[in-house]
Structure formats: C-alpha cells, structure tokens
Amino acid sequence: MARRLSIVIIGSGNVATHLARRLDCVHLVKQVYSRHLMNAEKLASSLSDCQGIDNAGKIIKDADLYLISVSDDSISQIAPLLKDVDGVVAHTSGSVGIEVLADAGKAQGVFYPLQTFSKHAFVDVSKVPFFIEGSSNEVSRILADVARGISDKVYFADSSQRSTLHIAAVYGCNFVNHLLDISSGILAKAGYELEVLRPLLEVTLEKAMSMPPSLAQTGPAVRRDINVIKKHLSRVSGYDREVYEVMTKSIMERRND
Amino acid sequence: MARRLSIVIIGSGNVATHLARRLDCVHLVKQVYSRHLMNAEKLASSLSDCQGIDNAGKIIKDADLYLISVSDDSISQIAPLLKDVDGVVAHTSGSVGIEVLADAGKAQGVFYPLQTFSKHAFVDVSKVPFFIEGSSNEVSRILADVARGISDKVYFADSSQRSTLHIAAVYGCNFVNHLLDISSGILAKAGYELEVLRPLLEVTLEKAMSMPPSLAQTGPAVRRDINVIKKHLSRVSGYDREVYEVMTKSIMERRND
C-alpha cells in the first residue's frame, strides 16, 4: 500500500468537498483553508482528523500535498500564500495553466478531475477521469499515484491538452445541457417532461461511444430532409431557431467533408 | 391476457424489424411486406409463423392491425395499397400526420416509438415511450393496448403534439449527437477518445432529468466568463466556432429571461 500522505485542501466548494472526502479515505487531510471559517470548519468536521482555518498564516508548511480547489480567477491569489511550503502545490482547474503556481511550494502540478460536481449529488469519484500535470516527472508520478488511489482512470495532460479537454467538455457537457434545456422547454409546451426523451438520450450516448458519432448521426439534417427542417423552423423562434439553423448547417457541412 | 391480434408489417427497415420481433412475442405477425422480397423474407423468417411478400395484392384483408413502418415520404404511397383492408392501419412516424392514412382501411392511427433504432444495436423496447393517436377513441384504445403489451411507457399524442416531440428529439438527440461529434473531433486532436467524457456526460444527463436543465447549466457561458470564452473561440474554427458562439449567446440569453 502506498504511503499515507498529509494533505492540505485550499477551498471548500463542490470540487474541494468531493475530493477532500475521497482523499481522506486513502490519505490524511490535515487542514482545510477557506476565506470563510464556517465553510472550512464544516468541511473539516466531515473528515477524520482535520482542522478548518481561515488564516493563511496557520497553513502548515510540511504537508506532502497542497490542493488548490478554488475558482479559476482566485488561484493566482492563493499561490503566493503557499510560497514557503515544502510539498507539492497543485490546482484542480481545467482551464488554468500550471505556470500560475510558479512561485508556490517546491514543486507544482495540476490535478484535474473531468467531472461536474454539485453539493448534494453523489459522484462516484472512482469513475472520474483525472488529468495530471507536474513540474517534473517526479511530481507527475506523485500526483498520478494520488489520483490512482481514488480513481480508476488517470491520464497525463499538459496545459494545452487540458485546455483542449475543457473545450471538448464545453461542447459535450455545457452545450449538451443547454440543448436539453431547449428540448425541455419545447416538450413542456406539449405537456411532456424531459423524462420522455431519456431512453432516446441513453441510446444516443451509447451509440456515440461505440461508433464514430458522425456515423451515428440521424435526423432531418443528415438526411437533408428540407421539408421537415422548414416545418420545424416554422415552429421555433429566437435563439432556439438560431441554434436549430446553425446545428443543421454544421451537420450538413460535416457530411460534405 | 389480451387477445392475440393478427398483424401485418409494411416495411423491413430498423423500426419495422425491432417492432415486428417484439410484437410477435405477444401477438401474431402474419405477413411482412417489402418492395424487396429478400428483405421481407429475411425479417419474416425471424418471426414465429410469418410470410414475406413483395406483392401488395397478396396482403391479407382480415388482419387486426396493419403497421406501416417505412420512410416518411413513402407512407402516402403505401396508404392506397391498404384501401380495402378491414383492420386498423397505423404508421410509426413522428413527423407525419394521421391524415395521410385517410383512405386506408376502416380506421387509422399512429403508433410512434420515440427511439432511434439501428440494425444491430439491441434496444429494450419495453423502455421505449410509445405515442398513440387514433381516428376514434376505439382505435386509440386498441393501439394503446398493443403498445402496453410491449412497452411500459404509453402516451397519447395528437399530430401536433407528435410534431413537437419530434422537434424536441431533434435538439435532444440529433443535435446532442452532433455536439458529441464535434467534441470527439476536438479530443482526437489531443489524443483522447470520447470515452473520457462518458462520466461527465452521464452526470450531465442525470442532472438534467432531476432538476430543470436551466438550473443545472454550468460552464463559461452561464458564468459569463469572457476570458475563457475568448480563449476557447481562438482555438476552434469553421462551424465548430459558429456552434460555440450561438450556443454561448443562447445560454446567456436564457439567463436573462
């Protein structure tokens, strides 16, 4: 079994909470730091032996790992607080480069879980893909070991690859959710819940995973069924209509490749 | 147990195949008609006691149900072939009205499964939502009974509601698949498979089902994180870029409601 590391968590939001609880099963989360003492103490109290603090001066210097899990814009404000620590300092953001941590600790890294975390929804962390970057091979190895301790899916990604992953996730998660939002609004007008689309969505997802999604494409756009497309466009308006038009053009264009 | 009905299937494509096999477990599919005898015979041979035919003159007149499962444009060509039959004539299309069948049989209906069927992928028909319309209450009842025999989810929908469902499915299935196609292309450039997004996609889907998707929306657009949006736009081009722009505007607009 791998050595139990001592970990300090910076942040008390959704990602910090899910990671802290999971990491505490394998390692020892010794401190949670947050600007709001109540939040720090609340998360700390759910861990095995952990102190919640809101005073950066109290952060211990000798932890093995400092995990910064705060909003993207705040990472650069946290880094200087960890100037003098001994361990590895890593952030958990998909869209921020490793260089923001240049002055923090002895070694730097990124520990990015490709998942959306909510306060109350259970997430099986063992199935979350983690993308690791380190300022040296040694750091990459340490962070990958930590990730493997809590997840079955651990990959390496430099800052450019991570940015690509983040863009792909915007299309594949944020934009997909928005399509479901539009779909849900259209269904509501006819008296149906989004739930009626669940079997279709599940098959759509499975198909896209088991064959190139371009081959799995169905519907009026890929059939170039102009009559149906016109009929649909006459029944949607505003941005829903713009989305319909651009997606349809994009599907048709893709087929011209 | 409901009476075993005699059924004639018109068509031998994916929908016809999946429905015929499932219906044959509960009722008796007596004939499969296709313009191509080989296709008709192939499907018929997978059923318990069924004849494959390509000659419309051979279609029996006394079946209880004639199910037309052909391409949308072909339904109007099939209807006259069923002018003199006794039973209920129903089509399985989401985007074609019931009136196309006006001259077929004694009674008409629609039997629309909201699912995407492929030749080789298994589909659990019992979980597929069926949407029923009948030219009379009696026909609606008959078709609903048939649907309940093979699926747990049976709804009624007139032609306008069905058209709405179809539009919702274009956003929620066809367009979602296209986003996964774009996502898959972006990931490939960084050396990743779409599979890395699976846990994220599954959670996205579950969230959208358990709360209004507008509340589940995450990502740079809903955060109005212009820096990240600009960075992303600088890294995508062509229609991928147009899709990014329109979806982002649409998400921002929705939040202004």
Coordinates of N, CA, C and O in Angstrom, one line a residue, chain B residues 1 11 16 26 48 60 69 79 91 109 130 132 138 179 186 210 213 233 244:
Chain B
M1 N -55.3 -12.0 -20.0 CA -54.4 -11.7 -21.1 C -55.2 -11.2 -22.3 O -56.3 -11.7 -22.6
G11 N -42.9 -2.8 -44.4 CA -41.6 -2.3 -44.2 C -40.7 -3.3 -43.6 O -41.2 -4.3 -43.0
A16 N -39.3 -1.3 -38.4 CA -40.1 -2.4 -38.7 C -39.5 -3.7 -38.0 O -40.3 -4.5 -37.4
V26 N -46.0 -11.2 -28.5 CA -47.3 -11.0 -27.8 C -48.5 -11.3 -28.7 O -49.5 -11.9 -28.3
S48 N -42.3 -16.0 -35.7 CA -42.7 -17.4 -35.4 C -43.4 -18.1 -36.6 O -43.2 -19.2 -36.9
I60 N -53.1 -9.8 -46.9 CA -54.3 -10.3 -46.4 C -55.2 -9.2 -46.0 O -54.8 -8.1 -45.6
S69 N -44.3 0.9 -41.5 CA -43.1 1.4 -40.9 C -42.0 1.6 -42.0 O -41.1 0.7 -42.2
A79 N -50.4 3.9 -48.4 CA -51.8 4.0 -47.9 C -52.8 3.4 -48.9 O -53.7 2.7 -48.5
H91 N -49.4 4.2 -38.9 CA -48.0 4.4 -39.3 C -47.1 4.7 -38.0 O -47.7 4.9 -36.9
G109 N -54.6 5.2 -37.4 CA -53.9 5.6 -36.2 C -52.4 5.8 -36.4 O -51.9 5.6 -37.5
F130 N -44.0 5.0 -26.3 CA -44.9 5.0 -27.5 C -45.9 6.1 -27.4 O -46.5 6.3 -26.3
I132 N -49.4 7.4 -29.1 CA -50.6 6.8 -29.8 C -51.5 7.9 -30.2 O -51.8 8.8 -29.5
E138 N -62.0 4.4 -29.9 CA -61.8 2.9 -30.0 C -60.5 2.5 -30.6 O -59.8 1.6 -30.1
L179 N -23.0 17.5 -31.3 CA -22.1 18.1 -30.3 C -21.1 17.1 -29.9 O -19.9 17.4 -29.7
I186 N -12.4 17.3 -31.4 CA -11.5 18.1 -30.6 C -10.6 17.2 -29.7 O -9.4 17.4 -29.6
S210 N -33.1 15.4 -13.3 CA -33.6 15.5 -11.9 C -33.8 17.0 -11.4 O -34.3 17.2 -10.3
P213 N -33.1 21.7 -16.5 CA -31.7 21.8 -17.0 C -31.2 23.2 -17.0 O -30.0 23.4 -16.9
L233 N -12.7 30.4 -28.2 CA -13.0 30.7 -29.6 C -11.8 30.9 -30.4 O -11.8 30.6 -31.6
Y244 N -20.2 27.2 -31.2 CA -19.8 27.7 -29.9 C -20.4 29.0 -29.7 O -21.0 29.3 -28.6

